[in-house]
Every structure is written in C-alpha cells, then in structure tokens.
C-alpha cells in the first residue's frame, strides 16, 4: 500500500499488475473470487492468481475435509477431476467442530456442538442458521444437576398412551451423531424461502422439513401413502420440483411440498424386508432412476487412531470398522414395479456419501473414472459409536467389483476422520 501511495495512484483500476498480484495472493478465497469482478483491468492479475489459488476448471464434486496440520477452521478441497487441492477458511464455529450431514448446490449442511444445523457456502463464507434442534417434535432441552445443558431425545415406545416414547438424555455435542441421518436441499439456500430443507432423522428415519427463514421444523406425519418411518435416502429433482424418498425396504415415494399441504405418491413398491445393505437413490442426467446398494463388512483394525489436539482426551480402543466389500446397481423399472440389476455403468460417474447423490455423464468429465462410484463414508451409526475411527473414502469400480484408492497418496493431502469427509460441488451462488 505504501508503494501505491508513493506512486500517487488514486485510481484503483490503475494499480500495477505486480502489486495487484501480491494483494490477491493474500486474499481468502471468497474475497479473491469477488475481486475478479471489480473491473476489467484487474482481470489479468485475477486470472493468474485464481489458477493457482482456486485450481478448479470444471463443475465436478470435490472432497471437503480437514487436515491435521491445519488450523481447525481451515477446510481443504480436493478435486479428483483436476487432481488439485485448495483451502478455504470457514466462518465460526471451527470447521473441525462441525458434523457434516449434507451437501448440495455448493453448500454444506453442518451440525455445531449444540447440535443445531447451519448451511454454509465454503467459497463465499455465507452461513444461515436452520431452525434449532429443539423445534423437532422429539427433542427437548433441560439443565442437569450440574447446571449443564442437556437434551432428551424421545425414542420409540410400544405404549399407545405414551406417543412420544421414552427420553434418552444426550450431551449437546453427542446428540447430532445419533439424531441426523442426512439433509437434502431443493436449491441453493441463497434463494431464501424458495429453498426447502428436508431432514431425515431419528427415530428410525422420520421426516421433517423447513424453508430457509422458518423458525421451526414441520413434521411429515399422518400423510396418505407416507410411511411413518424407515426412510434412509432422498434426492430432489429440479425438473419436476419433487423429492424422491427411498425407504430401507426399497420402496420409492414422490413427495410434493409445493402446495398448501404435502402430497405423497408411491411409485415403487417394497422390494426387500432388510435394512442392510445401505441404499441410495440416483438419477442420471437423462432422467433414469437407479438404486445403489452398498454392502459393508466389519474388519478388525489395530492401527492407532489419530485425534486432533482438541480431542486428545478421547480414549478409543482399536475396534472393528466398516469397509465396503460389494456394491449392487439396479435400474428402477416403475412400469414393471421391479429393479433390474446392472453389471456396469460405463456412461456415468457417481459421487455418493452424505452429499446429495451426484450422477455425471462420463463423456463430459474425461478426467474422472467412467463406470465408477466415488465414495465417502456415510455410515452415521458407525460414526456415532466411533467418532474418530477410519472414514472410508475410495472409488468403487462396478466392472471389476473392487474398491480402489482415491488417488496417488502424493497428490492429495491426508484427511482427518473428523469431521467426516464429504463431497461438494463448489459454487459461488
């Protein structure tokens, strides 16, 4: 700045390129992205700096995670398509103290240490609070004998005269691990009340929703064709404005939240009686619908568990951990009311985890592996029990039926197991 004043420059558009480059190299990513729109004369310097600080050249998902060597509020993006990483600083609370429960439209959905939800755009730094946890019908707060805030989570009850069930007490930072299954967004939260937030939660996969700006959650119950519980996955289809809900038994329901009251229609009947394997619903760019079943097995791991410094007092013994050992791919045949097993998926690339499922055309993203699913860990039950143990990240090859490493270890910064790594498609909207 002293050099600018000494040169007598009062028109910021006339700043020398070397000074512009120096300044832009010091900017956080949100400020850097904004700087490119200031004036045309800044564009050349901005383009040069952006290619280094933000080395993403397409609209494919990145893995968002925390590195042990970084500050707790820094998050790392890794792009498999570009084989590149970059970092952003998130607004408080610190990234490493959040729990990832969803991502879509360039935003992540996190739960803080009070188990309240926020939506955050990591690139712009925008953050919006969702309705508090105590606005869910089955959660209430209380103060224990030591004066600490606690929550009661009302679980199932077999007694008709006790509709809420029995209360299970939780510390605030623990309840988020057992309450939230996943969150689905209808559009970018920057759209305000047009954005519908669909929450799958305990007990046993019940549904609640809110719009951005709402003060409370609306429970979806006593609706024709809607199961009272048991939902494990969902997607939003922007082409018809509907949510598609996947029950653990394989049935699929369409949920319309656009009218004065919710409307639900079953489009695929029950397929199986089992909750295992984990099931996801995927829609291709041309509108075909698939179910992906992820089979996991328990393996013994005696490797030491690494904890970030703020959790150094945690004690975890070596334990069994979940690994993906098989994935089954089915095309949904609504007319025939059945699932058709597929042996390959060569035209597409999948990204699965806590994110809203992403299906890309392989020809549009030649640097990605066709016929493969890029996986991040979404085993919320295992995360609740073993917060810091291994989080599985890898690439499932449907043709060879093998789980492969995400990348050359030299090209990606190692991730911590907390918060759980999640896929996100970066966006400034």
Coordinates of C-alpha atoms in Angstrom, one line a residue:
X1 CA 0.0 0.0 0.0
X2 CA 2.9 2.3 0.7
X3 CA 4.1 1.8 -2.8
X4 CA 0.7 2.7 -4.1
X5 CA 0.7 5.9 -2.1
X6 CA 4.2 6.8 -3.2
X7 CA 3.3 6.4 -6.8
X8 CA 0.4 8.8 -6.3
X9 CA -2.2 6.3 -7.5
X10 CA -5.7 7.3 -6.6
X11 CA -7.5 5.2 -9.3
X12 CA -7.5 1.6 -8.0
X13 CA -8.1 0.4 -11.6
X14 CA -4.6 1.7 -12.4
X15 CA -2.8 -0.4 -9.8
X16 CA 0.3 -2.1 -11.3
X17 CA -0.1 -5.8 -12.1
X18 CA 2.7 -6.8 -9.7
X19 CA 1.0 -5.0 -6.8
X20 CA -2.4 -6.5 -7.7
X21 CA -1.0 -9.9 -7.8
X22 CA 0.7 -9.5 -4.5
X23 CA -2.5 -8.4 -2.9
X24 CA -4.7 -11.1 -4.4
X25 CA -2.3 -13.8 -3.3
X26 CA -3.1 -12.7 0.3
X27 CA -6.9 -12.8 -0.1
X28 CA -9.1 -15.5 1.3
X29 CA -10.9 -17.5 -1.4
X30 CA -14.3 -15.7 -1.1
X31 CA -12.6 -12.3 -1.4
X32 CA -10.4 -13.5 -4.3
X33 CA -13.5 -14.7 -6.2
X34 CA -15.1 -11.3 -5.7
X35 CA -12.0 -9.3 -6.7
X36 CA -12.2 -10.6 -10.3
X37 CA -15.5 -8.7 -10.8
X38 CA -14.2 -5.3 -9.6
X39 CA -13.0 -4.0 -13.0
X40 CA -11.7 -5.3 -16.3
X41 CA -8.2 -4.0 -15.6
X42 CA -7.9 -6.4 -12.7
X43 CA -8.9 -9.4 -14.7
X44 CA -5.5 -10.5 -15.9
X45 CA -3.9 -10.5 -12.4
X46 CA -7.0 -12.2 -11.0
X47 CA -6.9 -14.9 -13.7
X48 CA -3.3 -15.7 -12.9
X49 CA -3.8 -15.9 -9.2
X50 CA -7.0 -17.7 -9.4
X51 CA -5.5 -20.6 -11.4
X52 CA -3.1 -21.2 -8.5
X53 CA -5.3 -20.5 -5.5
X54 CA -8.5 -22.0 -7.0
X55 CA -7.3 -24.6 -9.5
X56 CA -10.8 -26.0 -10.4
X57 CA -11.7 -26.0 -14.1
X58 CA -15.0 -27.9 -14.2
X59 CA -18.2 -28.4 -12.2
X60 CA -17.4 -31.8 -10.7
X61 CA -17.5 -32.6 -7.0
X62 CA -14.6 -32.1 -4.6
X63 CA -13.8 -33.9 -1.4
X64 CA -14.1 -31.5 1.5
X65 CA -12.1 -32.4 4.6
X66 CA -9.8 -31.3 7.4
X67 CA -6.0 -31.7 7.5
X68 CA -4.3 -32.4 10.8
X69 CA -1.6 -29.8 10.1
X70 CA -4.1 -27.0 9.5
X71 CA -5.9 -24.7 11.8
X72 CA -9.3 -26.0 13.0
X73 CA -11.2 -23.5 10.9
X74 CA -9.4 -24.4 7.6
X75 CA -11.1 -26.8 5.1
X76 CA -9.4 -28.5 2.2
X77 CA -10.9 -29.2 -1.2
X78 CA -9.6 -32.0 -3.3
X79 CA -10.8 -32.3 -6.9
X80 CA -10.3 -35.8 -8.4
X81 CA -11.0 -34.4 -11.9
X82 CA -8.3 -31.7 -11.6
X83 CA -6.1 -33.7 -9.2
X84 CA -5.6 -30.5 -7.3
X85 CA -6.3 -29.1 -3.8
X86 CA -7.0 -25.7 -2.3
X87 CA -8.0 -24.4 1.1
X88 CA -10.7 -22.1 2.4
X89 CA -11.3 -20.6 5.9
X90 CA -14.8 -21.2 7.1
X91 CA -16.8 -18.9 9.5
X92 CA -17.2 -19.9 13.1
X93 CA -17.7 -22.3 14.7
X94 CA -14.5 -24.0 13.6
X95 CA -14.8 -26.5 10.7
X96 CA -13.2 -29.2 12.9
X97 CA -16.0 -28.8 15.5
X98 CA -18.8 -29.4 13.0
X99 CA -20.5 -32.6 11.8
X100 CA -21.3 -33.0 8.1
X101 CA -24.8 -34.1 7.4
X102 CA -25.4 -33.0 3.8
X103 CA -24.3 -31.0 0.8
X104 CA -25.8 -29.8 -2.4
X105 CA -25.8 -26.7 -4.7
X106 CA -22.3 -25.7 -3.4
X107 CA -23.5 -25.6 0.2
X108 CA -22.8 -28.0 3.1
X109 CA -25.1 -28.7 6.0
X110 CA -23.4 -29.0 9.3
X111 CA -24.3 -29.5 13.0
X112 CA -22.5 -27.5 15.6
X113 CA -21.6 -28.6 19.1
X114 CA -25.1 -27.6 20.3
X115 CA -26.4 -30.0 17.6
X116 CA -28.0 -27.1 15.8
X117 CA -27.9 -27.1 12.0
X118 CA -26.4 -24.5 9.6
X119 CA -26.0 -24.3 5.9
X120 CA -22.7 -22.8 4.7
X121 CA -21.2 -21.9 1.3
X122 CA -17.5 -22.6 1.8
X123 CA -16.5 -20.4 -1.1
X124 CA -18.4 -17.3 -0.2
X125 CA -18.4 -17.7 3.5
X126 CA -22.2 -17.2 3.6
X127 CA -23.8 -19.0 6.6
X128 CA -27.5 -19.4 7.5
X129 CA -28.9 -20.9 10.7
X130 CA -31.7 -23.5 10.3
X131 CA -34.4 -23.9 13.0
X132 CA -32.9 -25.1 16.3
X133 CA -32.9 -28.7 17.3
X134 CA -35.5 -28.2 20.0
X135 CA -38.0 -27.3 17.3
X136 CA -38.1 -31.0 16.3
X137 CA -41.0 -32.8 17.8
X138 CA -38.9 -35.4 19.6
X139 CA -36.2 -33.2 21.2
X140 CA -36.4 -31.1 24.3
X141 CA -33.7 -29.4 26.4
X142 CA -33.1 -29.4 30.1
X143 CA -30.5 -28.4 32.7
X144 CA -28.9 -31.3 34.6
X145 CA -27.9 -31.2 38.3
X146 CA -24.5 -29.8 37.5
X147 CA -26.1 -26.9 35.6
X148 CA -25.2 -28.2 32.1
X149 CA -27.4 -28.0 29.1
X150 CA -28.7 -31.4 28.0
X151 CA -31.2 -32.8 25.5
X152 CA -33.8 -35.5 25.8
X153 CA -34.3 -37.4 22.5
X154 CA -37.6 -39.3 22.6
X155 CA -37.2 -42.7 21.2
X156 CA -39.8 -45.3 20.2
X157 CA -42.4 -46.5 22.6
X158 CA -44.7 -49.6 22.4
X159 CA -47.3 -47.9 24.7
X160 CA -50.2 -46.2 23.0
X161 CA -50.7 -43.9 25.9
X162 CA -47.1 -42.6 25.5
X163 CA -46.9 -41.4 21.9
X164 CA -43.5 -39.7 22.3
X165 CA -41.8 -42.7 23.7
X166 CA -39.1 -42.7 26.4
X167 CA -36.5 -39.9 26.7
X168 CA -32.8 -40.7 26.2
X169 CA -30.5 -38.0 27.6
X170 CA -27.6 -36.7 25.5
X171 CA -24.9 -34.1 25.8
X172 CA -25.4 -31.4 23.2
X173 CA -22.4 -32.4 21.1
X174 CA -23.3 -36.1 21.1
X175 CA -27.0 -35.9 20.0
X176 CA -26.1 -34.7 16.5
X177 CA -24.3 -38.1 15.9
X178 CA -27.5 -40.1 16.5
X179 CA -30.3 -37.7 15.5
X180 CA -29.4 -36.6 12.0
X181 CA -29.4 -39.1 9.1
X182 CA -29.0 -36.7 6.2
X183 CA -30.2 -33.4 4.8
X184 CA -31.4 -32.6 1.3
X185 CA -31.7 -29.1 -0.2
X186 CA -34.2 -28.3 -3.1
X187 CA -32.0 -25.5 -4.3
X188 CA -29.3 -23.0 -3.2
X189 CA -30.1 -21.5 0.2
X190 CA -29.3 -18.1 -1.3
X191 CA -32.8 -18.4 -2.9
X192 CA -34.2 -17.8 0.6
X193 CA -37.7 -19.2 1.3
X194 CA -37.7 -21.0 -2.1
X195 CA -35.2 -23.4 -0.7
X196 CA -36.8 -26.4 1.1
X197 CA -34.6 -28.3 3.6
X198 CA -35.7 -31.9 4.0
X199 CA -34.3 -33.6 7.1
X200 CA -34.2 -37.4 7.6
X201 CA -33.7 -38.1 11.3
X202 CA -34.3 -40.4 14.3
X203 CA -36.3 -42.1 15.4
X204 CA -35.7 -44.6 12.6
X205 CA -35.7 -42.3 9.5
X206 CA -38.6 -39.9 10.1
X207 CA -39.1 -36.8 8.0
X208 CA -39.3 -33.1 8.9
X209 CA -38.8 -30.0 6.7
X210 CA -38.3 -26.3 6.9
X211 CA -37.8 -23.4 4.4
X212 CA -34.9 -21.0 4.8
X213 CA -36.0 -18.4 7.2
X214 CA -38.5 -20.6 9.1
X215 CA -38.3 -20.7 12.9
X216 CA -39.5 -24.3 13.3
X217 CA -39.5 -27.7 11.7
X218 CA -42.7 -29.3 10.2
X219 CA -43.0 -33.0 10.9
X220 CA -44.3 -35.1 8.0
X221 CA -46.8 -37.5 9.6
X222 CA -50.3 -38.8 9.0
X223 CA -50.0 -38.3 5.3
X224 CA -51.6 -40.8 2.8
X225 CA -49.0 -43.1 1.2
X226 CA -46.2 -42.0 3.5
X227 CA -44.5 -44.4 5.8
X228 CA -44.3 -43.2 9.4
X229 CA -40.5 -44.0 9.5
X230 CA -37.8 -46.0 7.8
X231 CA -36.5 -43.5 5.2
X232 CA -32.8 -43.7 4.6
X233 CA -32.1 -41.6 1.5
X234 CA -33.7 -38.9 -0.7
X235 CA -33.0 -36.8 -3.7
X236 CA -34.6 -33.6 -5.2
X237 CA -35.4 -33.5 -8.9
X238 CA -35.3 -29.9 -10.1
X239 CA -37.1 -30.9 -13.4
X240 CA -40.4 -31.7 -11.7
X241 CA -39.9 -30.0 -8.3
X242 CA -40.4 -33.2 -6.3
X243 CA -38.4 -35.1 -3.6
X244 CA -37.9 -38.8 -4.1
X245 CA -37.8 -40.8 -0.9
X246 CA -36.1 -44.2 -0.6
X247 CA -37.3 -46.5 2.2
X248 CA -35.0 -49.1 3.6
X249 CA -37.3 -51.8 2.1
X250 CA -36.5 -50.4 -1.4
X251 CA -39.8 -48.6 -2.0
X252 CA -39.7 -45.1 -3.5
X253 CA -42.2 -42.3 -2.8
X254 CA -42.6 -38.9 -4.5
X255 CA -43.0 -36.0 -2.1
X256 CA -44.6 -32.8 -3.3
X257 CA -44.1 -29.8 -0.9
X258 CA -45.2 -27.2 -3.4
X259 CA -48.8 -26.9 -2.4
X260 CA -50.7 -25.9 0.7
X261 CA -50.2 -29.4 2.2
X262 CA -47.7 -32.2 1.5
X263 CA -48.7 -34.9 -1.1
X264 CA -47.1 -38.3 -1.3
X265 CA -47.4 -41.0 -4.0
X266 CA -45.7 -44.4 -4.1
X267 CA -44.0 -45.1 -7.4
X268 CA -42.2 -48.3 -6.5
X269 CA -43.4 -50.9 -4.1
X270 CA -41.5 -52.6 -1.4
X271 CA -38.6 -54.8 -2.7
X272 CA -37.0 -56.3 0.4
X273 CA -37.5 -56.5 4.1
X274 CA -33.9 -55.8 5.1
X275 CA -32.3 -52.6 6.1
X276 CA -28.8 -53.9 5.1
X277 CA -27.3 -53.1 2.6
X278 CA -27.3 -49.3 2.7
X279 CA -29.4 -48.0 -0.2
X280 CA -29.1 -44.8 -2.2
X281 CA -31.2 -43.3 -5.0
X282 CA -29.6 -41.8 -8.0
X283 CA -31.0 -40.0 -11.1
X284 CA -29.0 -39.8 -14.3
X285 CA -28.8 -36.6 -16.4
X286 CA -31.3 -38.1 -18.9
X287 CA -33.8 -38.9 -16.1
X288 CA -33.3 -42.6 -15.5
X289 CA -33.5 -43.7 -11.8
X290 CA -31.2 -46.2 -10.1
X291 CA -30.8 -47.7 -6.7
X292 CA -27.3 -48.3 -5.4
X293 CA -26.9 -50.8 -2.6
X294 CA -23.7 -50.6 -0.6
X295 CA -22.7 -53.7 1.3
X296 CA -20.2 -53.3 4.2
X297 CA -18.4 -55.8 6.4
X298 CA -16.7 -55.4 9.7
X299 CA -12.9 -55.8 9.8
X300 CA -10.6 -55.6 12.8
X301 CA -8.3 -52.6 12.8
X302 CA -5.5 -52.4 15.3
X303 CA -3.8 -49.3 13.8
X304 CA -3.5 -46.3 16.2
X305 CA -6.4 -43.8 15.9
X306 CA -5.3 -40.2 15.4
X307 CA -7.1 -37.5 17.2
X308 CA -7.0 -33.7 16.6
X309 CA -5.5 -31.8 19.5
X310 CA -8.8 -30.6 20.9
X311 CA -10.0 -34.2 21.3
X312 CA -6.7 -35.5 22.8
X313 CA -8.5 -36.7 26.0
X314 CA -10.7 -39.1 24.0
X315 CA -9.9 -42.7 24.6
X316 CA -10.8 -45.3 21.9
X317 CA -9.5 -48.8 21.8
X318 CA -8.7 -50.5 18.5
X319 CA -12.0 -51.7 17.1
X320 CA -13.9 -53.1 14.2
X321 CA -14.5 -50.8 11.3
X322 CA -16.8 -50.9 8.3
X323 CA -15.5 -51.4 4.8
X324 CA -17.3 -51.6 1.5
X325 CA -17.0 -55.1 0.1
X326 CA -19.7 -55.0 -2.6
X327 CA -21.9 -52.6 -4.4
X328 CA -25.1 -53.5 -6.3
X329 CA -26.6 -51.4 -9.1
X330 CA -30.2 -51.5 -10.1
X331 CA -32.2 -49.6 -12.6
X332 CA -35.7 -48.7 -11.4
X333 CA -38.5 -50.1 -13.6
X334 CA -41.5 -48.2 -12.4
X335 CA -43.9 -49.7 -15.1
X336 CA -42.8 -53.2 -14.2
X337 CA -42.5 -52.4 -10.4
X338 CA -39.1 -54.0 -10.1
X339 CA -35.4 -53.4 -10.0
X340 CA -33.2 -54.6 -12.9
X341 CA -29.7 -55.5 -11.9
X342 CA -27.0 -53.8 -13.9
X343 CA -23.4 -55.1 -14.3
X344 CA -21.8 -51.9 -15.5
X345 CA -22.3 -48.2 -15.5
X346 CA -19.8 -47.1 -18.2
X347 CA -21.6 -44.0 -19.3
X348 CA -21.7 -42.3 -15.9
X349 CA -19.8 -41.4 -12.8
X350 CA -21.3 -41.4 -9.3
X351 CA -20.5 -39.5 -6.1
X352 CA -22.0 -40.9 -3.0
X353 CA -21.8 -40.1 0.7
X354 CA -23.6 -37.6 2.9
X355 CA -23.9 -35.4 -0.1
X356 CA -27.0 -35.4 -2.3
X357 CA -26.1 -38.2 -4.8
X358 CA -24.4 -36.9 -8.0
X359 CA -24.5 -38.6 -11.3
X360 CA -22.4 -37.2 -14.1
X361 CA -22.0 -38.1 -17.8
X362 CA -18.6 -39.7 -18.2
X363 CA -18.0 -38.1 -21.6
X364 CA -18.4 -34.6 -20.1
X365 CA -15.8 -35.3 -17.4
X366 CA -13.0 -37.2 -19.2
X367 CA -10.6 -37.0 -16.2
X368 CA -13.0 -39.0 -14.0
X369 CA -13.2 -42.8 -13.9
X370 CA -16.2 -43.9 -16.0
X371 CA -18.4 -46.7 -14.6
X372 CA -17.2 -45.9 -11.1
X373 CA -18.6 -44.5 -7.8
X374 CA -16.5 -42.0 -5.8
X375 CA -17.4 -42.9 -2.2
X376 CA -17.2 -41.0 1.1
X377 CA -18.3 -42.5 4.4
X378 CA -22.0 -42.0 5.3
X379 CA -22.4 -44.8 7.9
X380 CA -23.9 -42.5 10.6
X381 CA -24.4 -45.3 13.0
X382 CA -20.7 -46.2 13.0
X383 CA -19.7 -42.5 13.2
X384 CA -21.9 -42.1 16.3
X385 CA -20.2 -45.0 18.0
X386 CA -16.7 -44.4 16.8
X387 CA -16.3 -40.7 16.0
X388 CA -12.6 -40.8 15.2
X389 CA -12.0 -44.2 13.6
X390 CA -11.3 -44.7 9.9
X391 CA -13.6 -42.9 7.5
X392 CA -13.8 -44.8 4.2
X393 CA -13.0 -42.8 1.1
X394 CA -12.3 -44.5 -2.3
X395 CA -13.5 -45.4 -5.8
X396 CA -15.8 -48.4 -6.4
X397 CA -15.3 -50.0 -9.9
X398 CA -18.6 -51.6 -10.9
X399 CA -16.9 -53.6 -13.7
X400 CA -14.1 -55.1 -11.6
X401 CA -16.1 -55.1 -8.4
X402 CA -13.2 -53.6 -6.4
X403 CA -12.7 -50.7 -4.1
X404 CA -9.7 -48.6 -5.2
X405 CA -7.7 -45.7 -3.8
X406 CA -9.0 -42.2 -4.5
X407 CA -5.6 -41.0 -5.8
X408 CA -1.9 -41.2 -5.6
X409 CA -1.1 -40.5 -2.0
X410 CA 1.4 -37.9 -3.1
X411 CA -1.2 -35.8 -4.9
X412 CA -3.7 -35.4 -2.0
X413 CA -3.3 -34.0 1.5
X414 CA -4.2 -36.6 4.1
X415 CA -7.6 -36.1 5.8
X416 CA -8.7 -36.4 9.4
X417 CA -11.5 -38.8 10.1
X418 CA -13.4 -35.9 11.8
X419 CA -15.3 -34.1 10.5
X420 CA -16.3 -36.9 8.1
X421 CA -15.1 -36.0 4.6
X422 CA -17.9 -35.1 2.2
X423 CA -18.4 -34.5 -1.5
X424 CA -19.4 -31.0 -2.6
X425 CA -19.7 -29.3 -6.0
X426 CA -18.2 -25.8 -5.4
X427 CA -20.4 -22.8 -6.4
X428 CA -20.5 -19.1 -5.6
X429 CA -24.3 -19.0 -5.9

